[in-house]
mmCIF file of C-alpha atoms in Angstrom:
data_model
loop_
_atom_site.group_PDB
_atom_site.id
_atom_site.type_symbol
_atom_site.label_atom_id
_atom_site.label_comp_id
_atom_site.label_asym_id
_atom_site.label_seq_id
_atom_site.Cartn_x
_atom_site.Cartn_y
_atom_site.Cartn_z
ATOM 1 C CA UNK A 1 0.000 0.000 0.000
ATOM 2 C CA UNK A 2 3.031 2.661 -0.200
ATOM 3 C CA UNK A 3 2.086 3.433 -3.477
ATOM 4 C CA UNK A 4 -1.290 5.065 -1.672
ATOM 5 C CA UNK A 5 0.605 6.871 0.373
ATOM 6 C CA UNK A 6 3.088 7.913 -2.129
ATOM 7 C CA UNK A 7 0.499 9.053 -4.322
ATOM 8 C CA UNK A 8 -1.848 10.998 -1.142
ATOM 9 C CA UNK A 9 1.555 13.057 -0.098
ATOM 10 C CA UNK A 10 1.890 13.943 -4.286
ATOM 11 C CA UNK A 11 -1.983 15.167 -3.854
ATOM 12 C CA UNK A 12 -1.067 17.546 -0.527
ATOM 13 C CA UNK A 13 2.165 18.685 -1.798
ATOM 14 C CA UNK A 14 0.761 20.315 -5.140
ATOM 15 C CA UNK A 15 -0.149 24.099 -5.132
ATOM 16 C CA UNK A 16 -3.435 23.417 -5.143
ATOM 17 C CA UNK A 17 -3.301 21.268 -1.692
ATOM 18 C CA UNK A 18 -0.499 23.423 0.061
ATOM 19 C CA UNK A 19 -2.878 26.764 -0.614
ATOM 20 C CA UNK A 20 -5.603 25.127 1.666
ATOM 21 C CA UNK A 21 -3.908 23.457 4.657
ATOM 22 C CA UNK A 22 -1.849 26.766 4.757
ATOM 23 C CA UNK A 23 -4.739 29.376 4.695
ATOM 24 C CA UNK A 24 -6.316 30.467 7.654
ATOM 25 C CA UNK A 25 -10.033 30.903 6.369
ATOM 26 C CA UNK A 26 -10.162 27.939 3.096
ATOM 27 C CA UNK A 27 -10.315 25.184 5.048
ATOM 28 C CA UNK A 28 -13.294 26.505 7.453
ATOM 29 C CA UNK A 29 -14.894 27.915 4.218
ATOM 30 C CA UNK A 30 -15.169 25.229 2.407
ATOM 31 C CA UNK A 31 -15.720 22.912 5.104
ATOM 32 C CA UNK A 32 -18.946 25.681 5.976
ATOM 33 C CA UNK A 33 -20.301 24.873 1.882
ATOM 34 C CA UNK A 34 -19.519 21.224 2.161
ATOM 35 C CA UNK A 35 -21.550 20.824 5.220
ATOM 36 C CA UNK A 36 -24.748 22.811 3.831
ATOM 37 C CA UNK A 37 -24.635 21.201 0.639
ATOM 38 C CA UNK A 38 -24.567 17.702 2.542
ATOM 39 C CA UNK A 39 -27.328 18.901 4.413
ATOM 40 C CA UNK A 40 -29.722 19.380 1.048
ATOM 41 C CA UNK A 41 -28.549 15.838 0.023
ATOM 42 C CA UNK A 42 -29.645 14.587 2.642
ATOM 43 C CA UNK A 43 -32.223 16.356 3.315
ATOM 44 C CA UNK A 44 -33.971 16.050 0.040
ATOM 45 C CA UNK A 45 -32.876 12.599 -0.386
ATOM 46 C CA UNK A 46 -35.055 11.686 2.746
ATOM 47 C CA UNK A 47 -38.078 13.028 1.326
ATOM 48 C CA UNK A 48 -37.968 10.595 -1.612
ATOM 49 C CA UNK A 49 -37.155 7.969 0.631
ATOM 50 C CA UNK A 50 -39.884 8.236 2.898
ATOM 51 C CA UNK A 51 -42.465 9.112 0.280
ATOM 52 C CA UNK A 52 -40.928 5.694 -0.728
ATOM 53 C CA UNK A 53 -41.368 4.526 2.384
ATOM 54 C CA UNK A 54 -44.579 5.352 2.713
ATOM 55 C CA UNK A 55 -44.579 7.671 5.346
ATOM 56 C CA UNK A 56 -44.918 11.352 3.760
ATOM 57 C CA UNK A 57 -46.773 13.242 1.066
ATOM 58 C CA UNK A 58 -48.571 9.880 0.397
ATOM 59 C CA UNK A 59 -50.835 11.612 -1.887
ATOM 60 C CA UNK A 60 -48.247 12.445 -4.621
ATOM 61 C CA UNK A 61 -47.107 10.260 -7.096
ATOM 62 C CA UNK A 62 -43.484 9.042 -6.339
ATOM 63 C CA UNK A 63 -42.398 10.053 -9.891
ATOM 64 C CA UNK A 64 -43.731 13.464 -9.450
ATOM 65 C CA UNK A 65 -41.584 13.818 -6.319
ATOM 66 C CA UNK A 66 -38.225 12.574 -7.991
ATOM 67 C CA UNK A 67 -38.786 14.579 -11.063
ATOM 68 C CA UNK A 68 -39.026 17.722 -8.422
ATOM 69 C CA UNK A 69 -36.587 16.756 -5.853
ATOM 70 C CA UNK A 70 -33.645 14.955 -7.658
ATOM 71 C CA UNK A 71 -31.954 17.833 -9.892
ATOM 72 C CA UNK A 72 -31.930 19.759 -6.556
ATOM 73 C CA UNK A 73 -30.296 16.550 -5.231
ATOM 74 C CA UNK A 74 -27.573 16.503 -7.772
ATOM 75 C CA UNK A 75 -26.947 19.829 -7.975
ATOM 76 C CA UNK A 76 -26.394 19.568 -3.854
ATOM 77 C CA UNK A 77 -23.953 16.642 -4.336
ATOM 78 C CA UNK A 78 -21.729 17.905 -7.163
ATOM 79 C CA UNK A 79 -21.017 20.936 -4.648
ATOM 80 C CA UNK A 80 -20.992 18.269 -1.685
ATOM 81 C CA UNK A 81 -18.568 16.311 -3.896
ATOM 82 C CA UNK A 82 -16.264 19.035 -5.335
ATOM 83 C CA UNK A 83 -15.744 20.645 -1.403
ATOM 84 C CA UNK A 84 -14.926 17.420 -0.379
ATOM 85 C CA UNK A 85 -12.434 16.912 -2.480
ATOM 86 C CA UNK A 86 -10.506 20.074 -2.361
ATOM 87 C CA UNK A 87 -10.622 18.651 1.871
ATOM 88 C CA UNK A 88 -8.849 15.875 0.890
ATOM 89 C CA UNK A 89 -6.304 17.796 -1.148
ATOM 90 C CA UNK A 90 -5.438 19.761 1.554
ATOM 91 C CA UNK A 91 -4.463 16.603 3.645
ATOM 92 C CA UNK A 92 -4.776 13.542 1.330
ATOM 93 C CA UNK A 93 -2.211 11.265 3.216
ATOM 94 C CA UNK A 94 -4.286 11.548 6.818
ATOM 95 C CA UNK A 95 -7.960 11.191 4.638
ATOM 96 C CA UNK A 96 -6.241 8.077 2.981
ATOM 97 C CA UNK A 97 -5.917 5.763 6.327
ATOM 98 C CA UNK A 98 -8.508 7.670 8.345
ATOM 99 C CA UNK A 99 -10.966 4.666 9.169
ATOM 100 C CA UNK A 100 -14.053 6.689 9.421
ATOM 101 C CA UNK A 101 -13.172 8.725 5.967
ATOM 102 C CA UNK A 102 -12.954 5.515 4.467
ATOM 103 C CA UNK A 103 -16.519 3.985 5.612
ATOM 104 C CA UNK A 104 -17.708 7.047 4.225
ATOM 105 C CA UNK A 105 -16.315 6.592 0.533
ATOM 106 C CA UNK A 106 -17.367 2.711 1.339
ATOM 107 C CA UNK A 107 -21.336 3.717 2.415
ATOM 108 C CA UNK A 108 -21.243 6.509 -0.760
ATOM 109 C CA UNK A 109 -20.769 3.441 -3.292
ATOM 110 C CA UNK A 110 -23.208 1.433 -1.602
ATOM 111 C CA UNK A 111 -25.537 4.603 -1.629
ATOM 112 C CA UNK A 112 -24.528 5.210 -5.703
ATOM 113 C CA UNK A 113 -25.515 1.220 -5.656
ATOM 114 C CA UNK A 114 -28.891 1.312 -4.157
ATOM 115 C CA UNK A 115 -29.837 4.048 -6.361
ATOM 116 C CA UNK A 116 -28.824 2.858 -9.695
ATOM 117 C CA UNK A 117 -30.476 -0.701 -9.245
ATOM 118 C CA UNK A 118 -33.595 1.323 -7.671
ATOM 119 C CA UNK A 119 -33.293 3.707 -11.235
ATOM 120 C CA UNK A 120 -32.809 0.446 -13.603
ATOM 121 C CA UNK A 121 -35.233 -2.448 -11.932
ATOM 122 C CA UNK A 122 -38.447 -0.425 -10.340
ATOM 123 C CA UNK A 123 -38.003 3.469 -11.188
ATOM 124 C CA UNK A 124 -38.738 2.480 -14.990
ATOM 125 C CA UNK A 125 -42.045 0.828 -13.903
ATOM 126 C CA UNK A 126 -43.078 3.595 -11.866
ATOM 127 C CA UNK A 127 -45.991 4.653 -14.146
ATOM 128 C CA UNK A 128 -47.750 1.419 -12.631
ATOM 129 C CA UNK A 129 -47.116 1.737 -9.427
ATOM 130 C CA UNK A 130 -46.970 5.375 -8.913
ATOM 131 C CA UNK A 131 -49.192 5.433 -5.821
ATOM 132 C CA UNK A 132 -48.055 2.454 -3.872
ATOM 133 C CA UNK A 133 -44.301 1.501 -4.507
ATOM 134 C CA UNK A 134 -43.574 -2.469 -4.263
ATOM 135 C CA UNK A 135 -41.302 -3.726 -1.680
ATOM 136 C CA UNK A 136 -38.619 -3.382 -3.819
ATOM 137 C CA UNK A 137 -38.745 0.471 -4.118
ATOM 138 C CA UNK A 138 -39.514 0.678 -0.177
ATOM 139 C CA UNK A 139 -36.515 -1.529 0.478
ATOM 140 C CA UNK A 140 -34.701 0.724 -1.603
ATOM 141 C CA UNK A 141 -35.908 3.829 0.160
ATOM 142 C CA UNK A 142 -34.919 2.373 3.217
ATOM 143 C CA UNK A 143 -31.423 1.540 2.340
ATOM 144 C CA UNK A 144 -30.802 4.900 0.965
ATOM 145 C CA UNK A 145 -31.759 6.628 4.174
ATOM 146 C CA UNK A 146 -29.818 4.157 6.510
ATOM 147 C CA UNK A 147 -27.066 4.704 3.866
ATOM 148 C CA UNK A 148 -26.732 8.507 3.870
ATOM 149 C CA UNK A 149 -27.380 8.708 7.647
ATOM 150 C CA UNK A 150 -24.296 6.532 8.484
ATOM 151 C CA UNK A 151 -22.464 8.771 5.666
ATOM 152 C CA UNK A 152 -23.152 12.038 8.003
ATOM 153 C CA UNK A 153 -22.463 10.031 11.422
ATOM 154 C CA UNK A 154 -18.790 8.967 9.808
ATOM 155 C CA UNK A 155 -18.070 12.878 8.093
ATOM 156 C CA UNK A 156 -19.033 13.578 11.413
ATOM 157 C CA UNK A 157 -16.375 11.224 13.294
ATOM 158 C CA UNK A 158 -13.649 11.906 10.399
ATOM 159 C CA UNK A 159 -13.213 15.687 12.237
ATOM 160 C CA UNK A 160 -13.033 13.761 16.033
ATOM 161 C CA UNK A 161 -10.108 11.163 14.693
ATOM 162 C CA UNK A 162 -8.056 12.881 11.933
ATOM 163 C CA UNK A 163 -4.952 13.814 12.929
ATOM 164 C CA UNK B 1 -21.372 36.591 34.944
ATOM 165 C CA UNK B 2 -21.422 34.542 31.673
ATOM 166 C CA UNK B 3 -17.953 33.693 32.829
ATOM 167 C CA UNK B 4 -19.205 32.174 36.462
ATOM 168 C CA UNK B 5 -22.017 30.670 34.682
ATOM 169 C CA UNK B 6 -20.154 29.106 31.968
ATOM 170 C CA UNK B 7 -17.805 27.828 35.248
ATOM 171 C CA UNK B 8 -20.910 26.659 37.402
ATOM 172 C CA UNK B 9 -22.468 24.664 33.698
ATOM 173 C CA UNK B 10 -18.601 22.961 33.503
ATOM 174 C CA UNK B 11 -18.841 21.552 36.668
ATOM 175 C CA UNK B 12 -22.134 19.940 37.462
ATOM 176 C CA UNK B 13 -22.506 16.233 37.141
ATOM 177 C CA UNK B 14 -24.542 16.765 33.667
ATOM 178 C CA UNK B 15 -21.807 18.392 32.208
ATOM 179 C CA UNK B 16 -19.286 15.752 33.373
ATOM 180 C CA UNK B 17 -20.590 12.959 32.091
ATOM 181 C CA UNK B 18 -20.835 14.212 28.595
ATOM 182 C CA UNK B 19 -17.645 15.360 28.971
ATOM 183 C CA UNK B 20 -16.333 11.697 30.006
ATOM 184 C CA UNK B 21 -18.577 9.277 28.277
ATOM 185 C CA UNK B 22 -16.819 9.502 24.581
ATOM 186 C CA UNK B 23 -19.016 8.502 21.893
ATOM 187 C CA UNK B 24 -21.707 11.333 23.464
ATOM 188 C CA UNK B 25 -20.356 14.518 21.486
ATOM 189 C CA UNK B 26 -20.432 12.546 18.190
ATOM 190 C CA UNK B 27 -23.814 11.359 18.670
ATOM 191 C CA UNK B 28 -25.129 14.061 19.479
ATOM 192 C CA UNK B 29 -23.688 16.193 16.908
ATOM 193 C CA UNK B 30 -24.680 13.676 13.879
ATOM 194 C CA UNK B 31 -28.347 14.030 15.075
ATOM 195 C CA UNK B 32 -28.139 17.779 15.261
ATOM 196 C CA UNK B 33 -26.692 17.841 11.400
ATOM 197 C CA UNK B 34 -29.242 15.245 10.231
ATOM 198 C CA UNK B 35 -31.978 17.619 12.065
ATOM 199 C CA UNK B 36 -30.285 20.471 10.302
ATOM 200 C CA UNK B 37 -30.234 18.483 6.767
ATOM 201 C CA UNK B 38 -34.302 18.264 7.208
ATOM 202 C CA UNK B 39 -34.240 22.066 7.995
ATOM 203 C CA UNK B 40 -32.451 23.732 5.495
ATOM 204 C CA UNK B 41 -33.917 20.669 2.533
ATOM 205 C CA UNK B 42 -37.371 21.614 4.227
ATOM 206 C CA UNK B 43 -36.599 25.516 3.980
ATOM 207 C CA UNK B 44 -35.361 25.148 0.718
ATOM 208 C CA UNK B 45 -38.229 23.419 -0.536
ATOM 209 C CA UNK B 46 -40.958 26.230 0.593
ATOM 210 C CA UNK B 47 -38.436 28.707 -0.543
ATOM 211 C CA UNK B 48 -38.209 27.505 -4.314
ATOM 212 C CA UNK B 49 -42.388 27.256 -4.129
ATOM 213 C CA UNK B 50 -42.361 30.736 -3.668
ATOM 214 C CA UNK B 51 -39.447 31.454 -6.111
ATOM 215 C CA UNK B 52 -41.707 29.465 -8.959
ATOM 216 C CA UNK B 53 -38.171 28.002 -8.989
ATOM 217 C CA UNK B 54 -39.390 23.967 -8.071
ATOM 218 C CA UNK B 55 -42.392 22.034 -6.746
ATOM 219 C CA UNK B 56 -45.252 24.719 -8.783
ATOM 220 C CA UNK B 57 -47.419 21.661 -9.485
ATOM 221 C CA UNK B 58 -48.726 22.159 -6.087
ATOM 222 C CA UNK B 59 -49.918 25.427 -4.237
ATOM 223 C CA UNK B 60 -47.862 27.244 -1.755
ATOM 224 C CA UNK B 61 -50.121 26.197 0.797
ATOM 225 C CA UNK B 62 -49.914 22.404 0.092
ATOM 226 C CA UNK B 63 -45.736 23.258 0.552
ATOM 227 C CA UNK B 64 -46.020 24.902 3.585
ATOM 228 C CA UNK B 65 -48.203 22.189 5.430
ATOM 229 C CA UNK B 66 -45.906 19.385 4.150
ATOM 230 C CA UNK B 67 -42.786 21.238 5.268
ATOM 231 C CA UNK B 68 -43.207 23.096 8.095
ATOM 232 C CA UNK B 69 -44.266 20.940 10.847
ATOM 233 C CA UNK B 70 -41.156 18.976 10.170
ATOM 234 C CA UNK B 71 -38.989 22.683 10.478
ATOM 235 C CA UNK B 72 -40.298 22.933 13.620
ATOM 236 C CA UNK B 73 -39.849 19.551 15.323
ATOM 237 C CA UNK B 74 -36.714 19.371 13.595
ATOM 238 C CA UNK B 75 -35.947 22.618 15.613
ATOM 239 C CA UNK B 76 -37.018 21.433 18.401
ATOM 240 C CA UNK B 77 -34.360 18.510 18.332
ATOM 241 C CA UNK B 78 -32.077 20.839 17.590
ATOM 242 C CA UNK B 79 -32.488 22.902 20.892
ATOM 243 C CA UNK B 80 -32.433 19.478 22.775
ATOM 244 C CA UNK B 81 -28.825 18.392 21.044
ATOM 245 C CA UNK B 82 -27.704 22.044 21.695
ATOM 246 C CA UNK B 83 -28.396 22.051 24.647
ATOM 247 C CA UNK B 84 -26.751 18.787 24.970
ATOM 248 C CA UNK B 85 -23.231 20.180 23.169
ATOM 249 C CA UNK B 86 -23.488 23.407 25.501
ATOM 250 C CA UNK B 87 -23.543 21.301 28.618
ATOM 251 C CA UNK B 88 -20.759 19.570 28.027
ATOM 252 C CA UNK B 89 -18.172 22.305 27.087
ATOM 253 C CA UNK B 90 -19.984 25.708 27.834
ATOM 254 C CA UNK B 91 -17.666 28.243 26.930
ATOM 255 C CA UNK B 92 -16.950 27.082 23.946
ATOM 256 C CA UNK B 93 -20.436 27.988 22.509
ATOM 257 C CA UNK B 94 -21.841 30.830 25.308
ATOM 258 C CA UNK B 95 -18.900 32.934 25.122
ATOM 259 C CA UNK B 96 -18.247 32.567 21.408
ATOM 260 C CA UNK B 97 -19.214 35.353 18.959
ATOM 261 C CA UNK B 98 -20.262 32.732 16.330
ATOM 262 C CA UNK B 99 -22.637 31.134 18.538
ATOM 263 C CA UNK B 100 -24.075 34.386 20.263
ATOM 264 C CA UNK B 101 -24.658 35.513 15.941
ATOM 265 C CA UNK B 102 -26.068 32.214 15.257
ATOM 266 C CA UNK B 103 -28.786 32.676 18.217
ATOM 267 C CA UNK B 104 -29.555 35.951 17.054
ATOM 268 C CA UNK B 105 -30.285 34.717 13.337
ATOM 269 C CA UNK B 106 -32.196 31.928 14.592
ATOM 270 C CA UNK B 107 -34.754 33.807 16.914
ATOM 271 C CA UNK B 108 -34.695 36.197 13.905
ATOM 272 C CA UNK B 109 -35.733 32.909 11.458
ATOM 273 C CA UNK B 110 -38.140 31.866 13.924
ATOM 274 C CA UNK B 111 -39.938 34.051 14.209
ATOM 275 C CA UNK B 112 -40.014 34.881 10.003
ATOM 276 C CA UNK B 113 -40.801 31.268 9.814
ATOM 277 C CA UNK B 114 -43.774 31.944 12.366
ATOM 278 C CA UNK B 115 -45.366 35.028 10.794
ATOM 279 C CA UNK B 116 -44.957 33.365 7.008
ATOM 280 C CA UNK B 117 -46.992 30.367 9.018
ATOM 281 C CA UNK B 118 -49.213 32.756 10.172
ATOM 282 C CA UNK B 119 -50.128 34.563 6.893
ATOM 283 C CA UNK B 120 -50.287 30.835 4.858
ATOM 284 C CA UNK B 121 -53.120 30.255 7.388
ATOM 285 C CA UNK B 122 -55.056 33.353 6.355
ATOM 286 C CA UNK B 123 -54.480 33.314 3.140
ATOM 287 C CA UNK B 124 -52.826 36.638 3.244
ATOM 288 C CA UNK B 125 -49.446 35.565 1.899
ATOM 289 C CA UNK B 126 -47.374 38.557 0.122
ATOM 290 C CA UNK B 127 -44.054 39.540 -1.284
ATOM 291 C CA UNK B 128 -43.367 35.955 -1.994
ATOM 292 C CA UNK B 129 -39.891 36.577 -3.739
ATOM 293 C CA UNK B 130 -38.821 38.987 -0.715
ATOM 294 C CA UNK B 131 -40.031 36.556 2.218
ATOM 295 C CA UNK B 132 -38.373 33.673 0.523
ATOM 296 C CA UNK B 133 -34.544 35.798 -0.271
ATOM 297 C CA UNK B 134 -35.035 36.689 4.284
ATOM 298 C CA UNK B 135 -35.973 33.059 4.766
ATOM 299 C CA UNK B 136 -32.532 31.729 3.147
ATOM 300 C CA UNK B 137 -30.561 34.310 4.094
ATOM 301 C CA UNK B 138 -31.345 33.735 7.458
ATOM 302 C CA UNK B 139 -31.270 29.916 7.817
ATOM 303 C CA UNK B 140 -28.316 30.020 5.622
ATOM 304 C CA UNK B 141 -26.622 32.383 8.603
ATOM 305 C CA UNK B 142 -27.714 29.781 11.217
ATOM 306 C CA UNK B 143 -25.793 26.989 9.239
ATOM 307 C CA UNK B 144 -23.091 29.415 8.226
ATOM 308 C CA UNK B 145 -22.198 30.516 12.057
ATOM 309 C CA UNK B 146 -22.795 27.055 13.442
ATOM 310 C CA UNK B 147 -19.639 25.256 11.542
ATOM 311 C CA UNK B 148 -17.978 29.068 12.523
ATOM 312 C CA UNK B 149 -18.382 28.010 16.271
ATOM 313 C CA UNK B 150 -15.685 25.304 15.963
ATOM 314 C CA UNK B 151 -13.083 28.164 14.700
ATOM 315 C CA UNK B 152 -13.638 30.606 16.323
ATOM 316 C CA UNK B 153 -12.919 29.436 20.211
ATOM 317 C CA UNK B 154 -12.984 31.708 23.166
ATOM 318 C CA UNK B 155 -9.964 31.718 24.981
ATOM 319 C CA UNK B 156 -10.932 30.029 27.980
#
């Protein structure tokens, strides 16, 4: 594995990574975006997933939600995803064997999972079941809010053990 | 006085045992940012209804009755996990400008949030486009000076 760490002190050592860790206010900034734009994944993610679910705004069609909800989603996570990496930049080599930084990547794939089986086995079949999504789709609603739950808990944990 | 108080907070057996038992900080704070991903997604969404900007195939009243029930509860867990963080390191948060800021925008949002509740209910809402521009700038000032509280530590 020394090529990983080879590689993560190339990352920090470029301009690019240097500029952060050395600045007073970058890190905090960005951190500051990356934290609200997690919050509207999250948060908008949820309300598919429990409309999923079954438990809120019952009386919409679920394809009607995700048509309103998910561009807002994406737009969230691109910013979620670009702040996040300019983080790691800044101090690639402690991200790269940081246990709870790495459940997080590890709960994002299975997250990225979930969805794309949910968007190629029940989403296209949503026009018949619109009002009451099969198990499938609720199990898949389910997953994707235990998923993104235990993705804040271990951002969360990553500030309390990197070092 | 804040000083004493902050002192007095520090030392009682509440305070100690969050400051002891590890895993309590963490916990706590992952609820108050999941609580804080249904406020600002919930804010958001009533916000972009009034924009015309998302969600126009239903009214603004249909928005606001889905949405902001769950601001306030959400809210409400936030004060309880506040709370919780204060307790266990108090002058970190009491005596820190960030924090004493992010109070002030939140009674500000609030009580927005309550009179925009308020006017849904009688049908009087106005000024959409100015109401919604307050309502973000304000919860995005609560968010904004809540990370700030971690950087910007009192000296003790």
């Amino acid at each position: 594995m020394l090529w990983i760490k080879t590689l993560a002190r190339q990352i920090e050592t470029t301009p690019l990574g240097t500029a952060i860790s050395q600045s007073a206010w970058m890190f905090p900034t960005i951190e500051t975006v990356h934290v609200i734009a997690i919050a509207l994944v999250v948060g908008s993610i949820a309300i598919l997933d429990l409309r999923l679910i079954g438990l809120s705004w019952t009386r919409r069609p679920v394809s009607e939600i995700a048509d309103e909800i998910l561009p807002w989603t994406w737009t969230a996570f691109t910013v979620a995803a670009l702040t996040g990496a300019l983080m790691f930049v800044s101090a690639a080599s402690k991200y790269a064997v940081n246990p709870p930084f790495l459940i997080k990547m590890a709960l994002m794939a299975l997250a990225g999972l979930n969805m794309a089986v949910f968007h190629h086995v029940s989403f296209p079949r949503a026009a018949l079941w619109d009002a009451r999504p099969p198990a499938a789709a609720r199990l898949a609603g389910a997953l994707s809010l235990l998923f993104w739950i235990g993705i804040v808990a271990c951002g969360r944990l990553i500030g309390f053990t990197i070092q | 006085m804040l000083v004493e108080f902050c002192k007095w907070l520090g030392g009682t057996p509440v305070s100690q045992v969050i400051q002891d038992v590890e895993w309590i900080i963490p916990v706590v704070q992952t609820i108050h940012i999941l609580c804080l991903a249904v406020v600002l997604s919930s804010v958001a969404m009533v916000n972009a209804r009034l924009l015309g900007v998302g969600g126009t195939r239903v009214s603004v009243a249909e928005m606001t009755q889905r949405f902001l029930p769950w601001i306030w509860w959400a809210v409400l867990l936030m004060a309880c996990t506040g709370i919780i963080l204060i307790a266990g390191e108090p002058p970190r948060s009491l005596r820190n400008t960030a924090f004493q800021l992010k109070m002030l925008l939140l009674a500000t949002a609030l009580t927005q949030t309550f009179l925009f509740q308020r006017s849904v209910r009688r049908n009087s809402v106005r000024h959409n486009r100015q109401t919604a521009a307050v309502s973000l700038a304000l919860w995005g000032g609560v968010a904004i000076f809540g990370r700030l509280i971690a950087y910007m530590t009192p000296d003790s």
